[in-house]
Coordinates of C-alpha atoms in Angstrom, one line a residue:
X1084 CA 58.7 -70.9 206.4
X1085 CA 61.6 -73.8 207.4
X1086 CA 64.3 -75.8 204.7
X1087 CA 66.6 -78.3 205.4
X1088 CA 69.4 -79.6 202.7
X1089 CA 66.6 -80.6 200.2
X1090 CA 63.2 -78.7 200.7
X1091 CA 61.4 -76.0 201.4
X1092 CA 59.1 -76.7 203.9
X1093 CA 55.5 -73.8 203.8
X1094 CA 52.7 -73.4 206.3
X1095 CA 50.6 -70.4 205.6
X1096 CA 47.2 -69.4 206.8
X1097 CA 46.3 -67.8 203.4
X1098 CA 45.8 -65.0 204.9
X1099 CA 46.8 -61.6 202.9
X1100 CA 49.1 -59.2 205.5
X1101 CA 47.3 -56.3 203.6
X1102 CA 43.9 -55.0 204.1
X1103 CA 41.5 -56.4 201.6
X1104 CA 37.7 -55.0 201.1
X1105 CA 35.1 -57.3 201.3
X1106 CA 34.9 -58.9 197.6
X1107 CA 31.6 -59.5 194.9
X1108 CA 33.3 -60.5 191.3
X1109 CA 31.0 -59.2 189.4
X1110 CA 29.1 -55.9 191.5
X1111 CA 26.6 -56.2 194.9
X1112 CA 23.6 -58.0 194.1
X1113 CA 25.1 -59.8 191.4
X1114 CA 26.0 -63.3 191.0
X1115 CA 29.6 -65.4 190.4
X1116 CA 28.9 -66.7 186.3
X1117 CA 30.6 -64.5 183.8
X1118 CA 28.6 -65.0 180.3
X1119 CA 32.3 -66.8 179.0
X1120 CA 31.2 -69.8 181.4
X1121 CA 30.7 -72.9 179.5
X1122 CA 29.8 -74.1 183.3
X1123 CA 28.8 -72.7 186.3
X1124 CA 28.6 -74.8 190.0
X1125 CA 27.0 -71.8 191.3
X1126 CA 24.5 -70.2 188.9
X1127 CA 21.7 -69.3 192.0
X1128 CA 24.0 -67.3 194.4
X1129 CA 23.8 -63.4 195.0
X1130 CA 27.3 -61.5 197.0
X1131 CA 25.7 -59.7 199.4
X1132 CA 23.9 -62.4 201.1
X1133 CA 23.7 -64.6 203.3
X1134 CA 25.7 -67.5 201.6
X1135 CA 27.6 -68.6 205.2
X1136 CA 31.1 -68.3 206.9
X1137 CA 33.0 -65.5 205.1
X1138 CA 30.2 -63.5 203.8
X1139 CA 28.3 -60.2 204.3
X1140 CA 25.5 -57.5 203.2
X1141 CA 28.7 -56.0 201.2
X1142 CA 30.3 -58.5 200.1
X1143 CA 32.9 -62.1 201.0
X1144 CA 35.8 -62.0 203.3
X1145 CA 38.5 -63.3 203.9
X1146 CA 38.4 -66.8 206.0
X1147 CA 41.4 -68.7 207.1
X1148 CA 42.5 -72.2 205.9
X1149 CA 46.2 -73.8 207.2
X1150 CA 47.6 -74.4 203.8
X1151 CA 51.2 -77.0 203.4
X1152 CA 53.8 -77.2 200.8
X1153 CA 56.8 -78.6 200.4
X1154 CA 58.9 -77.1 197.3
X1155 CA 62.4 -78.2 195.8
X1156 CA 65.4 -75.5 197.2
X1157 CA 66.7 -76.2 193.7
X1158 CA 64.6 -77.1 190.7
X1159 CA 66.2 -78.7 187.8
X1160 CA 65.5 -77.3 184.3
X1161 CA 67.2 -80.3 183.1
X1162 CA 64.8 -83.1 183.5
X1163 CA 64.3 -85.1 180.9
X1164 CA 60.1 -84.2 181.9
X1165 CA 59.9 -80.6 181.1
X1166 CA 57.9 -79.2 180.5
X1167 CA 55.2 -80.0 182.7
X1168 CA 51.7 -79.5 184.0
X1169 CA 51.8 -75.8 185.8
X1170 CA 50.0 -77.0 188.7
X1171 CA 52.2 -80.7 189.0
X1172 CA 53.7 -81.6 192.5
X1173 CA 54.5 -85.3 192.3
X1174 CA 56.4 -86.2 189.3
X1175 CA 58.9 -83.0 191.3
X1176 CA 59.0 -84.2 194.1
X1177 CA 56.8 -81.3 195.9
X1178 CA 54.1 -81.6 198.0
X1179 CA 50.9 -79.5 198.7
X1180 CA 47.2 -80.2 200.0
X1181 CA 46.1 -76.8 198.2
X1182 CA 45.0 -78.5 194.5
X1183 CA 44.8 -75.7 191.7
X1184 CA 48.3 -73.9 193.6
X1185 CA 51.0 -73.5 191.3
X1186 CA 53.1 -72.3 193.8
X1187 CA 53.5 -69.9 196.8
X1188 CA 53.9 -66.3 197.2
X1189 CA 56.7 -64.8 199.6
X1190 CA 53.8 -63.9 201.9
X1191 CA 52.8 -67.4 202.4
X1192 CA 49.2 -66.6 200.0
X1193 CA 49.4 -69.7 197.1
X1194 CA 49.5 -68.2 193.6
X1195 CA 47.1 -69.8 191.1
X1196 CA 46.9 -70.4 187.4
X1197 CA 45.2 -68.2 185.1
X1198 CA 41.8 -68.8 185.3
X1199 CA 39.3 -68.2 187.3
X1200 CA 35.4 -69.1 186.7
X1201 CA 36.1 -72.4 184.6
X1202 CA 38.6 -72.1 181.0
X1203 CA 38.1 -68.4 181.3
X1204 CA 40.9 -66.0 182.3
X1205 CA 41.0 -63.3 185.1
X1206 CA 41.4 -60.5 182.4
X1207 CA 38.7 -62.2 180.1
X1208 CA 36.2 -62.7 182.2
X1209 CA 36.0 -58.7 183.5
X1210 CA 37.6 -59.9 187.1
X1211 CA 38.7 -56.6 189.1
X1212 CA 41.3 -58.0 190.6
X1213 CA 43.4 -56.0 193.8
X1214 CA 46.8 -56.6 194.1
X1215 CA 46.3 -59.4 192.1
X1216 CA 44.0 -61.8 194.2
X1217 CA 40.5 -62.1 195.5
X1218 CA 38.7 -65.0 197.2
X1219 CA 36.4 -68.4 195.9
X1220 CA 33.3 -68.3 195.9
X1221 CA 31.4 -68.6 199.3
X1222 CA 30.5 -72.5 199.3
X1223 CA 29.9 -73.9 202.2
X1224 CA 25.5 -74.6 201.8
X1225 CA 26.5 -75.8 198.0
X1226 CA 27.4 -78.6 197.5
X1227 CA 29.0 -78.9 194.0
X1228 CA 32.1 -80.7 192.4
X1229 CA 35.4 -79.0 192.5
X1230 CA 38.2 -78.4 194.1
X1231 CA 36.9 -76.0 196.8
X1232 CA 32.6 -77.7 197.1
X1233 CA 31.6 -76.6 200.5
X1234 CA 34.7 -73.7 201.4
X1235 CA 34.2 -70.5 202.5
X1236 CA 35.4 -67.2 200.9
X1237 CA 39.4 -69.0 200.9
X1238 CA 41.8 -65.8 199.3
X1239 CA 44.6 -66.7 196.6
X1240 CA 46.3 -64.7 193.8
X1241 CA 45.4 -65.2 190.3
X1242 CA 47.5 -62.4 188.8
X1243 CA 50.7 -60.1 190.0
X1244 CA 50.8 -59.2 193.6
X1245 CA 51.9 -55.9 192.7
X1246 CA 51.1 -54.4 196.4
X1247 CA 54.5 -56.6 197.5
X1248 CA 58.0 -55.2 198.1
X1249 CA 59.1 -56.8 195.3
X1250 CA 56.7 -54.7 192.5
X1251 CA 56.8 -51.5 194.7
X1252 CA 60.5 -52.3 195.1
X1253 CA 60.3 -50.6 191.1
X1254 CA 57.3 -48.7 191.2
X1255 CA 57.6 -46.3 193.9
X1256 CA 59.5 -43.6 192.2
X1257 CA 63.1 -43.0 191.5
X1258 CA 63.4 -40.1 193.8
X1259 CA 61.9 -42.3 196.8
X1260 CA 64.3 -44.9 196.5
X1261 CA 62.9 -47.1 193.4
X1262 CA 65.4 -49.4 191.9
X1263 CA 63.5 -50.1 188.1
X1264 CA 66.7 -50.5 186.5
X1265 CA 67.5 -53.8 188.4
X1266 CA 66.8 -57.1 188.6
X1267 CA 63.7 -57.7 190.4
X1268 CA 63.3 -59.3 192.9
X1269 CA 61.9 -61.9 193.9
X1270 CA 58.1 -62.9 194.7
X1271 CA 57.4 -66.2 195.5
X1272 CA 58.7 -69.8 195.1
X1273 CA 56.6 -72.2 192.1
X1274 CA 56.1 -75.9 193.0
X1275 CA 59.2 -77.2 190.6
X1276 CA 61.6 -75.1 192.9
X1277 CA 61.9 -72.2 190.5
X1278 CA 61.6 -69.0 191.8
X1279 CA 59.0 -66.2 190.7
X1280 CA 60.2 -63.1 190.6
X1281 CA 59.0 -59.5 189.8
X1282 CA 58.1 -57.3 185.6
X1283 CA 61.5 -56.6 185.2
X1284 CA 65.0 -57.4 184.1
X1285 CA 68.6 -56.2 184.1
X1286 CA 69.3 -53.0 183.6
X1287 CA 65.3 -52.8 184.2
X1288 CA 64.9 -54.8 180.2
X1289 CA 62.1 -57.2 179.3
X1290 CA 62.2 -60.2 180.2
X1291 CA 62.1 -62.4 177.6
X1292 CA 60.8 -65.8 178.2
X1293 CA 59.5 -69.4 176.8
X1294 CA 56.2 -70.1 176.4
X1295 CA 56.3 -71.1 180.6
X1296 CA 57.2 -68.0 181.4
X1297 CA 59.9 -68.4 182.8
X1298 CA 64.3 -67.9 180.9
X1299 CA 67.6 -68.9 181.8
X1300 CA 69.4 -65.1 183.5
X1301 CA 70.9 -63.2 186.0
X1302 CA 68.0 -62.5 188.9
X1303 CA 69.1 -59.5 191.8
X1304 CA 72.1 -61.9 193.4
X1305 CA 73.9 -61.7 189.9
X1306 CA 73.5 -66.0 189.7
X1307 CA 72.7 -67.8 186.5
X1308 CA 69.6 -69.8 186.7
X1309 CA 66.3 -70.8 185.5
X1310 CA 63.7 -68.5 186.8
X1311 CA 60.1 -66.7 186.1
X1312 CA 58.9 -64.0 185.7
X1313 CA 55.7 -62.6 187.2
X1314 CA 53.8 -60.2 184.8
X1315 CA 50.0 -58.3 184.3
X1316 CA 49.1 -60.5 181.2
X1317 CA 48.4 -64.5 180.4
X1318 CA 49.1 -66.5 181.9
X1319 CA 50.7 -64.0 184.8
X1320 CA 52.7 -66.3 186.5
X1321 CA 53.7 -69.2 184.6
X1322 CA 51.5 -71.7 182.4
X1323 CA 53.7 -74.8 182.6
X1324 CA 56.5 -76.1 184.5
X1325 CA 59.9 -74.6 182.7
X1326 CA 61.8 -74.9 180.0
X1327 CA 59.0 -75.1 178.0
X1328 CA 61.6 -76.2 174.7
X1329 CA 58.7 -74.9 172.6
X1330 CA 56.4 -77.7 173.6
X1331 CA 54.1 -75.4 176.3
X1332 CA 50.8 -76.6 174.1
X1333 CA 51.0 -80.4 175.2
X1334 CA 50.8 -79.6 178.6
X1335 CA 47.9 -77.5 178.5
X1336 CA 44.5 -78.9 179.8
X1337 CA 41.7 -77.2 177.5
X1338 CA 41.8 -73.5 177.0
X1339 CA 46.0 -72.9 176.3
X1340 CA 47.4 -70.5 178.6
X1341 CA 51.0 -70.3 176.4
X1342 CA 53.1 -67.4 176.3
X1343 CA 54.4 -66.9 172.6
X1344 CA 58.1 -67.8 174.0
X1345 CA 61.4 -66.3 172.6
X1346 CA 61.1 -68.4 169.0
X1347 CA 63.8 -71.0 169.8
X1348 CA 63.8 -74.1 172.1
X1349 CA 65.7 -72.5 175.1
X1350 CA 65.1 -68.8 175.4
X1351 CA 68.0 -66.8 177.9
X1352 CA 68.0 -63.6 178.8
X1353 CA 70.0 -60.9 177.0
X1354 CA 73.1 -60.2 177.4
X1355 CA 73.9 -63.2 180.0
X1356 CA 77.2 -64.7 180.5
X1357 CA 77.5 -68.2 178.3
X1358 CA 80.4 -69.4 180.4
X1359 CA 77.7 -68.8 183.6
X1360 CA 74.7 -70.1 181.9
X1361 CA 76.7 -73.2 181.4
X1362 CA 79.1 -74.0 184.7
X1363 CA 74.8 -73.7 186.5
X1364 CA 73.5 -76.3 183.8
X1365 CA 76.9 -77.9 184.3
X1366 CA 75.6 -79.1 188.1
X1367 CA 73.0 -81.8 186.1
X1368 CA 74.1 -82.4 181.9
X1369 CA 77.0 -80.0 181.1
X1370 CA 76.1 -81.7 177.2
X1371 CA 72.2 -80.0 177.9
X1372 CA 71.6 -76.7 176.4
X1373 CA 73.6 -78.3 173.3
X1374 CA 71.1 -80.6 172.1
X1375 CA 68.5 -77.7 171.6
X1376 CA 67.8 -73.8 169.7
X1377 CA 68.5 -70.9 172.0
X1378 CA 67.9 -66.8 170.8
X1379 CA 71.1 -64.6 170.2
X1380 CA 71.5 -63.5 173.8
X1381 CA 75.5 -62.5 173.5
X1382 CA 76.3 -59.2 173.7

């Protein structure tokens, strides 16, 4: 990864930095389709058979694929075109050559949306993901539409990559150095430039997030910014590029993956300093917050 004054540049081979067992989404000897799918593009594919590169008799394994991302160093939460589509790169000045990605984790693995198997979420489809990730179906020998047409198994995240250090920082046990009562650490970046953090907020509290899955508040450095939180439930990372302003629904394609939100246009973590928040927003528009309702966040 390199940075300049405006952007973060990430080149990755999408290979996880930990061991992964051979994978079958439903089970060895079964296919890749689930009953909830309206359309399945590989009904005759069976896991454990020779389906080309990256397939074994025990299941599918990742195959390296080079991908490139250009992500703004600093996201602008006051943009007039917010909220945005969770996958968009063009409007925010980003670039990517991995179509379904909505962000990149700190270990270079691309983060995809909450859906798998078409418009079915990971949990609704019943998929079990170790460390929040899995590989795409092996379609090297198939002629099908879609972003992974004719490709070997490619590794990616849908759910929280909870084996990474930012998650283990809170989960390894207090006697072993865990810090469950501090704001979670950075786990990755969304394409709009905002950071994605692990589960907990300041003092170990649950994050009060908007419909996109983000909010304003201090992060682990103490700086007040807009940011997202990973979570074990839909939308897992983000449902739209925020702030949502209670308009997440307008960004969805098909199935709606929006978070319920906080009941206000702008969601701010309780205990956040209003002075620090307004100083942050003044970078772009010092009157922006006055246009919207907020949840109660003052001490």
